[in-house]
PDB file of C-alpha atoms in Angstrom:
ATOM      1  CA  UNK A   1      55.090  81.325-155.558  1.00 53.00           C
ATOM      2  CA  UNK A   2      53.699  78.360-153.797  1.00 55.00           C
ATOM      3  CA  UNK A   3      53.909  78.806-149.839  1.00 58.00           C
ATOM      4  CA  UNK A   4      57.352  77.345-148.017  1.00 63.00           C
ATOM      5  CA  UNK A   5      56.164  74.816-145.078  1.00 67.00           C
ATOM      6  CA  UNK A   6      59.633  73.243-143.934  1.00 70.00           C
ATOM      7  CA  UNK A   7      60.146  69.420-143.607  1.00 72.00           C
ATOM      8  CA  UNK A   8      61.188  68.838-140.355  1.00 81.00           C
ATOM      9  CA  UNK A   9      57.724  68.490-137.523  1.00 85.00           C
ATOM     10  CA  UNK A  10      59.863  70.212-135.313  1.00 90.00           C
ATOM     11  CA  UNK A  11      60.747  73.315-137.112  1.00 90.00           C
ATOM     12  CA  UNK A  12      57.278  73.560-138.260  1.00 90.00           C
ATOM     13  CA  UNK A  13      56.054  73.530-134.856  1.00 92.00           C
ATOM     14  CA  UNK A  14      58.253  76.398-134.025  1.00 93.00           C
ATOM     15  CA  UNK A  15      57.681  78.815-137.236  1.00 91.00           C
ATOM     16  CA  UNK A  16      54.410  78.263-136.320  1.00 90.00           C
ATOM     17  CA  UNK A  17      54.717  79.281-132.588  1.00 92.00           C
ATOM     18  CA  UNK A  18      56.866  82.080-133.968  1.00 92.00           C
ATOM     19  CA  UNK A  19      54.246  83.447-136.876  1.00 91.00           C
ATOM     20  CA  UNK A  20      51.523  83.782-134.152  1.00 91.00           C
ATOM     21  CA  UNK A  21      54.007  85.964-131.908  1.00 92.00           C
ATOM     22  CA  UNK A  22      54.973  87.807-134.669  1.00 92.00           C
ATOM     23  CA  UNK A  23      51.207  88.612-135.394  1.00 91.00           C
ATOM     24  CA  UNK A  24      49.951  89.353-131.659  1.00 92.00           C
ATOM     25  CA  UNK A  25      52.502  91.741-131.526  1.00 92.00           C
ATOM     26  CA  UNK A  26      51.940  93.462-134.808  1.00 92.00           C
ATOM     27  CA  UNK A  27      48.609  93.944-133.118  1.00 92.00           C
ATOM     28  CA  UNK A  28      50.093  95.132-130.009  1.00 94.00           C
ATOM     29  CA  UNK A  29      52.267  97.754-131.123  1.00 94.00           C
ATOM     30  CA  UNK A  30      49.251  99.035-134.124  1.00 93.00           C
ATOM     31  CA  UNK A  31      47.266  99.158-130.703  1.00 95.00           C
ATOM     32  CA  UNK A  32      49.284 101.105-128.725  1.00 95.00           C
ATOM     33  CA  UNK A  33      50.383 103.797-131.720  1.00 95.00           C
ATOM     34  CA  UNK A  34      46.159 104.029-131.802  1.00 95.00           C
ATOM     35  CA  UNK A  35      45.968 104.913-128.459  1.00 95.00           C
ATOM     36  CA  UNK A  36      48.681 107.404-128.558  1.00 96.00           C
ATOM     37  CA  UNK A  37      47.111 108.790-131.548  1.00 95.00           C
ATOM     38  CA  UNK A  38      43.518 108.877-129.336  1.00 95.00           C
ATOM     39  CA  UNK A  39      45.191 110.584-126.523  1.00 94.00           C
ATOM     40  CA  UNK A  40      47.012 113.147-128.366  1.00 94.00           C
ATOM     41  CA  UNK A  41      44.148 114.108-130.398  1.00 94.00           C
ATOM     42  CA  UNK A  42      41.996 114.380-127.184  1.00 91.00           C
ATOM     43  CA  UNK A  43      44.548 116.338-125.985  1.00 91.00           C
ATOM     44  CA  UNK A  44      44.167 118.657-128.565  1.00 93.00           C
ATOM     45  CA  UNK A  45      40.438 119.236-128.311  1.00 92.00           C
ATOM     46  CA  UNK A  46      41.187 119.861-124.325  1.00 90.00           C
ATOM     47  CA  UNK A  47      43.642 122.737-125.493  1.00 91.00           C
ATOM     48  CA  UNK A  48      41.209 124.131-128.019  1.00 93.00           C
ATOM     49  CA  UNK A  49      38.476 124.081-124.981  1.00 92.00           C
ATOM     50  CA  UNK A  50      40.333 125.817-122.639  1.00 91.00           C
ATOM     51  CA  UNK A  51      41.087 128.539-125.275  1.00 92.00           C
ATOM     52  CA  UNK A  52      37.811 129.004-125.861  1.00 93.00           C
ATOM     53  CA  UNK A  53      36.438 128.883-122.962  1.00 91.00           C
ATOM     54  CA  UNK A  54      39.236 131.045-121.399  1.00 91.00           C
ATOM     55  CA  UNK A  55      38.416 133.651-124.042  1.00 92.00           C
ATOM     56  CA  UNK A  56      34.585 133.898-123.852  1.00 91.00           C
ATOM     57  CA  UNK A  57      35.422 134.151-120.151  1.00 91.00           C
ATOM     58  CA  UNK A  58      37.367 137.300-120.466  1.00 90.00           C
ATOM     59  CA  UNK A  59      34.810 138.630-123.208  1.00 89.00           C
ATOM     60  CA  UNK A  60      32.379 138.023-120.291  1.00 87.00           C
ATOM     61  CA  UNK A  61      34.491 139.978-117.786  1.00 88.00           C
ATOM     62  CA  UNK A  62      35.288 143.039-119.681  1.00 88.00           C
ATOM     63  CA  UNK A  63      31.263 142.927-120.938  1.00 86.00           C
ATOM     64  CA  UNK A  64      30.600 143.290-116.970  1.00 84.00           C
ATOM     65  CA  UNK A  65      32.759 146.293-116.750  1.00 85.00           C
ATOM     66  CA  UNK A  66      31.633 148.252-119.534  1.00 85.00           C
ATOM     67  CA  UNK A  67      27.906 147.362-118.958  1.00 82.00           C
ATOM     68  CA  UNK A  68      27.572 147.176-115.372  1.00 78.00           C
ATOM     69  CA  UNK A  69      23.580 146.641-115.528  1.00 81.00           C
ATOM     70  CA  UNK A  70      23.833 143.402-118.179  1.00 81.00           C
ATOM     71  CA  UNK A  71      22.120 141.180-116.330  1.00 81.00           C
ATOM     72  CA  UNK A  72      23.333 138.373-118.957  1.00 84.00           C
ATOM     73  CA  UNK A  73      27.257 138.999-118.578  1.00 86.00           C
ATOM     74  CA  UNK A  74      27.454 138.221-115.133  1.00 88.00           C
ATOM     75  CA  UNK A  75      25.922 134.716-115.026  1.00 89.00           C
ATOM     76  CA  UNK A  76      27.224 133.973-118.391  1.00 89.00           C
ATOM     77  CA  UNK A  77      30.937 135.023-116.906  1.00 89.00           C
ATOM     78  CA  UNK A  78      30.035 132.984-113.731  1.00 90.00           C
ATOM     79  CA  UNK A  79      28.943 129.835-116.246  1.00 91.00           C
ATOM     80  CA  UNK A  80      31.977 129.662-118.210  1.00 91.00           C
ATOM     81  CA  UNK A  81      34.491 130.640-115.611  1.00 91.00           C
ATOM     82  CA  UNK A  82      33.192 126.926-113.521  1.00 91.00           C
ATOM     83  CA  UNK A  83      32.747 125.455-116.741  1.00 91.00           C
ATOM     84  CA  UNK A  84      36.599 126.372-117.601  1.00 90.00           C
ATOM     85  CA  UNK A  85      37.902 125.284-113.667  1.00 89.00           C
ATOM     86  CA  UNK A  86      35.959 121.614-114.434  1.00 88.00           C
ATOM     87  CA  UNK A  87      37.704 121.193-117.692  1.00 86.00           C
ATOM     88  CA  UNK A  88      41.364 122.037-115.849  1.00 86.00           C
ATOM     89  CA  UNK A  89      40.319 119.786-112.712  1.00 84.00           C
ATOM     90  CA  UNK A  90      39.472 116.587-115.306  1.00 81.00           C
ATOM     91  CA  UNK A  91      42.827 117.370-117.803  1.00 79.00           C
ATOM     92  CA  UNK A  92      44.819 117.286-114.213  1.00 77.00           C
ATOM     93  CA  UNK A  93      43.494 114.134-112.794  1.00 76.00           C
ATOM     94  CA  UNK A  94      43.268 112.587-116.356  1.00 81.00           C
ATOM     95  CA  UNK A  95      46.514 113.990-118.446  1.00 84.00           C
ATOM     96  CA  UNK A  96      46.250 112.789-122.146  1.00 87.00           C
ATOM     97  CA  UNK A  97      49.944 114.360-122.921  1.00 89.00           C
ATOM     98  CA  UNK A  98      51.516 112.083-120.526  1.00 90.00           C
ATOM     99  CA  UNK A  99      48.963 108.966-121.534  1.00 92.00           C
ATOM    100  CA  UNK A 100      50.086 109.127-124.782  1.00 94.00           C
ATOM    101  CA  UNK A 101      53.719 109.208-124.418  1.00 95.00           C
ATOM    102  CA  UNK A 102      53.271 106.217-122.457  1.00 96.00           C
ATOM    103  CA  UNK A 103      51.345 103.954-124.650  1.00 96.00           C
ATOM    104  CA  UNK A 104      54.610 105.241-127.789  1.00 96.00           C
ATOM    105  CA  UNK A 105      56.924 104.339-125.518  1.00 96.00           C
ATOM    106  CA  UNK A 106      55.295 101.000-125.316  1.00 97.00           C
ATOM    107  CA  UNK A 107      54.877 100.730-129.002  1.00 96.00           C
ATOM    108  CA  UNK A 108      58.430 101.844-129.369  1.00 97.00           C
ATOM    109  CA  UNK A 109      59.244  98.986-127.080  1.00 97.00           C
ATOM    110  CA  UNK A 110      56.988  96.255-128.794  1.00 96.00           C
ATOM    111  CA  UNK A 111      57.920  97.263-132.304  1.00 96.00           C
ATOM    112  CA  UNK A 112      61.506  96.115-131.826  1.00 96.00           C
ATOM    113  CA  UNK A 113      60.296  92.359-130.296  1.00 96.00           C
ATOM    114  CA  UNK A 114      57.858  92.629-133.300  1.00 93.00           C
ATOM    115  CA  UNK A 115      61.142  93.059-135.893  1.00 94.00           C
ATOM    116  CA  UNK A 116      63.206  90.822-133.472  1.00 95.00           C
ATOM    117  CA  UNK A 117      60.379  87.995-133.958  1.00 93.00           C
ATOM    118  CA  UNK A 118      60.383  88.616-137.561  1.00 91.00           C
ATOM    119  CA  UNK A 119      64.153  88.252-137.515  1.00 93.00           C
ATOM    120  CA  UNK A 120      63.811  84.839-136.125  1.00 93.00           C
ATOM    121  CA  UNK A 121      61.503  83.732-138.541  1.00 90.00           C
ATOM    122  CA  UNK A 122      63.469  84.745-141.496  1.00 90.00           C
ATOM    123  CA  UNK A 123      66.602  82.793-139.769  1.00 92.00           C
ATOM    124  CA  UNK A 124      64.501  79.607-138.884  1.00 90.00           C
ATOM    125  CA  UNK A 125      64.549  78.731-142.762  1.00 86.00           C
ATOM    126  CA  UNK A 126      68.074  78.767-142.500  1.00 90.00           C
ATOM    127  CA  UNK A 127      68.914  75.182-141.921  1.00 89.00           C
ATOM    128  CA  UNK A 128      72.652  75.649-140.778  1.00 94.00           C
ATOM    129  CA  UNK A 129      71.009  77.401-137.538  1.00 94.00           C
ATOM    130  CA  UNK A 130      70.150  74.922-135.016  1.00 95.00           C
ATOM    131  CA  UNK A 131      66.734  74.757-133.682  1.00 94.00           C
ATOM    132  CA  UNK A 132      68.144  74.796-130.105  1.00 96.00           C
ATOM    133  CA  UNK A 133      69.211  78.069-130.819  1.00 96.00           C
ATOM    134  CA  UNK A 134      66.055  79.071-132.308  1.00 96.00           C
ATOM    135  CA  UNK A 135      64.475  78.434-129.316  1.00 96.00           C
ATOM    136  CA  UNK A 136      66.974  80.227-127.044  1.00 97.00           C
ATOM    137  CA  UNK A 137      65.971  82.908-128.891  1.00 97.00           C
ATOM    138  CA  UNK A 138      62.507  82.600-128.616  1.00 96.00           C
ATOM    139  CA  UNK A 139      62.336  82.361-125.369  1.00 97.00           C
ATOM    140  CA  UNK A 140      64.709  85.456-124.607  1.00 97.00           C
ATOM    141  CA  UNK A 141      62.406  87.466-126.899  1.00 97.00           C
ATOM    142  CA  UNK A 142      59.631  86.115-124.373  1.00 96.00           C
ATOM    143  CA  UNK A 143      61.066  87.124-121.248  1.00 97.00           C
ATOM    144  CA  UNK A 144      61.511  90.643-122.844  1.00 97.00           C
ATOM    145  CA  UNK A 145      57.763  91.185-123.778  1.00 96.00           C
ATOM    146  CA  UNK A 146      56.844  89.959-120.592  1.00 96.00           C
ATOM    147  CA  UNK A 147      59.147  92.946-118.865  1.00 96.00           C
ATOM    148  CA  UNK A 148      57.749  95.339-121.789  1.00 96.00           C
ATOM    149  CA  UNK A 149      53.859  94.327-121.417  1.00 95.00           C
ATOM    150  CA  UNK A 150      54.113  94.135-117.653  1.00 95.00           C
ATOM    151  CA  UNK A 151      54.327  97.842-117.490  1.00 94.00           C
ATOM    152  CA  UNK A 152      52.720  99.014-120.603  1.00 94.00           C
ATOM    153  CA  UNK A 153      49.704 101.266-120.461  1.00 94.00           C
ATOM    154  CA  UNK A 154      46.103  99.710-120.877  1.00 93.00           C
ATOM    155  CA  UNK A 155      44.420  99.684-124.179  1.00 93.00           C
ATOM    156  CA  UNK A 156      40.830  99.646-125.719  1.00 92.00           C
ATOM    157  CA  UNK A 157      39.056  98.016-127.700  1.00 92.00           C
ATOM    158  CA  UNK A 158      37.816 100.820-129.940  1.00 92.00           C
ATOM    159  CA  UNK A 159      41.909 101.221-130.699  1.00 92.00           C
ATOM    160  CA  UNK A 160      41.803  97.462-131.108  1.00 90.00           C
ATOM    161  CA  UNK A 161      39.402  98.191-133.765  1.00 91.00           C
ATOM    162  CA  UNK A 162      41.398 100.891-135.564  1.00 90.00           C
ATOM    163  CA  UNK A 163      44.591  98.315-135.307  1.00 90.00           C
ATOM    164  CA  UNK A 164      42.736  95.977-136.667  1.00 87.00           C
ATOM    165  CA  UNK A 165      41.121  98.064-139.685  1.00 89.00           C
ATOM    166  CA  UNK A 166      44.499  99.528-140.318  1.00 88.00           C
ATOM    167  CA  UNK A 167      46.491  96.150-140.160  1.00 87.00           C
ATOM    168  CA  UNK A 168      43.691  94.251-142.429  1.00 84.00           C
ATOM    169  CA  UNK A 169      42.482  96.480-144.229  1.00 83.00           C
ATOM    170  CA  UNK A 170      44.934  99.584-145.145  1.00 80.00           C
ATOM    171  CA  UNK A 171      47.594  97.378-144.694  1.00 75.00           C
ATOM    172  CA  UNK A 172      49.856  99.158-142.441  1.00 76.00           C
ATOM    173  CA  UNK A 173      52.337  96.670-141.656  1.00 74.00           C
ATOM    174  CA  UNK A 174      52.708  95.065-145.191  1.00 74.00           C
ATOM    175  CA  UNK A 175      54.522  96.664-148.719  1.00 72.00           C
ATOM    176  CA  UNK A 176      54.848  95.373-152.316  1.00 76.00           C
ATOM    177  CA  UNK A 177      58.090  94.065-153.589  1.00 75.00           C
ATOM    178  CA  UNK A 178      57.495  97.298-155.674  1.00 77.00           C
ATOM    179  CA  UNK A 179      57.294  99.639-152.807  1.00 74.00           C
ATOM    180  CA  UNK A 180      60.123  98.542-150.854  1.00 69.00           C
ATOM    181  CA  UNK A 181      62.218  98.583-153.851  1.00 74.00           C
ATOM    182  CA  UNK A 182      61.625 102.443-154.226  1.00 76.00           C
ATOM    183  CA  UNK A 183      63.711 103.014-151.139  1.00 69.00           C
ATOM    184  CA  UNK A 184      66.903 101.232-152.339  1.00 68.00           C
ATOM    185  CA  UNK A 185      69.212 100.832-154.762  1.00 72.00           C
ATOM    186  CA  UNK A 186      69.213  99.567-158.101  1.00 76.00           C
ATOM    187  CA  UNK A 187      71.440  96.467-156.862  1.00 71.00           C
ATOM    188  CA  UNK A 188      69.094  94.963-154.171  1.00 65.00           C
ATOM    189  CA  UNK A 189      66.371  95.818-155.791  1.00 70.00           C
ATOM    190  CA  UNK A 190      63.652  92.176-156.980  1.00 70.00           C
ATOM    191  CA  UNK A 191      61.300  93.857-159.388  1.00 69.00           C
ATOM    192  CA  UNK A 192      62.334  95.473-162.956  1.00 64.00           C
ATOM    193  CA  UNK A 193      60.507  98.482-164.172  1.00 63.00           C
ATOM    194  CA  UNK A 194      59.944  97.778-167.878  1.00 60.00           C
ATOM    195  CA  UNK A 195      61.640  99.671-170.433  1.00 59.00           C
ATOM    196  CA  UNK A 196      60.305 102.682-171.655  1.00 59.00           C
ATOM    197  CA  UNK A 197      61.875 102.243-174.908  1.00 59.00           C
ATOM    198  CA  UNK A 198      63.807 105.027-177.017  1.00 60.00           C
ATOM    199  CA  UNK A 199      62.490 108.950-176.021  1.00 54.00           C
ATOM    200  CA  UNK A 200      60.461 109.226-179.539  1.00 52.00           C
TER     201      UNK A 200
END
């Protein structure tokens, strides 16, 4: 199906304004679920620390009890008991739980303006619709990402990355007219499975 560029200059102009939003923030919310993912999962590896560390602690203590001339379990007890209090000072100046409900909060936030934009697109090829009211939307959606990325979380660019590899490459964001036809019904459905033909 050969691409749809509309007539009018004007309206043009405006998809086009429209399809960049749209993309930046498909890349802004990807970003954002990345960097909750990050958090979460260095959450996870602080939790598995502390168990470990907590444990080998005790093992030390109740080795200094039962051996009381180990020269090893004492120091080794001292080692992991400071190594354990550094890992709970850094988790309670730095807390990943709370980091990454922050940045899904913000993704939760940008992913509706994302579908809103792509709303707006869909309804600009709509000729009855006039383009003054096109832009009155456009510009509402703008004043609501401004309030959205003015208090969103900080990203990186190693989540940019993973956005970007999951957006291009493993298309996240994008689904066959096959795929989204699995999830409804037979009567809004565009493609036609093929006939299997008589059960032999």
């Amino acid at each position: 199906m050969a691409p749809f560029i509309p007539a009018d200059p004007e309206r043009y102009a405006f998809e086009s304004q429209v399809r960049e939003c749209y993309g930046r923030c498909a890349y802004s919310h990807k970003t954002q679920q990345k960097m909750a993912e990050g958090c979460a999962s260095r959450l996870g590896h602080i939790k598995l620390g502390q168990i470990v560390l907590s444990a080998l602690t005790t093992g030390g203590a109740v080795g200094v009890v039962f051996d009381r001339n180990s020269v090893v379990y004492p120091y080794a007890t001292a080692l992991l008991a400071v190594s354990l209090l550094v890992l709970n000072s850094y988790v309670k100046d730095i807390d990943p739980g709370e980091a990454a409900q922050k940045h899904r909060e913000a993704a939760s936030d940008i992913w509706n303006i994302r579908e809103a934009y792509l709303s707006l697109l869909a309804d600009s090829r709509d000729p009855t619709i006039a383009l003054a009211d096109l832009r009155q939307r456009r510009d509402d959606l703008q004043t609501q990402l401004h309030k959205i990325y003015r208090i969103a979380p900080h990203t990186s660019s190693t989540a940019y990355g993973r956005a970007q590899d999951a957006l291009q490459n493993k298309e996240d964001l994008t689904f066959s007219d096959a795929e989204i036809d699995a999830f409804l019904p037979t009567s809004l459905r565009r493609t036609v499975k093929p006939d299997p033909g008589p059960a032999s």
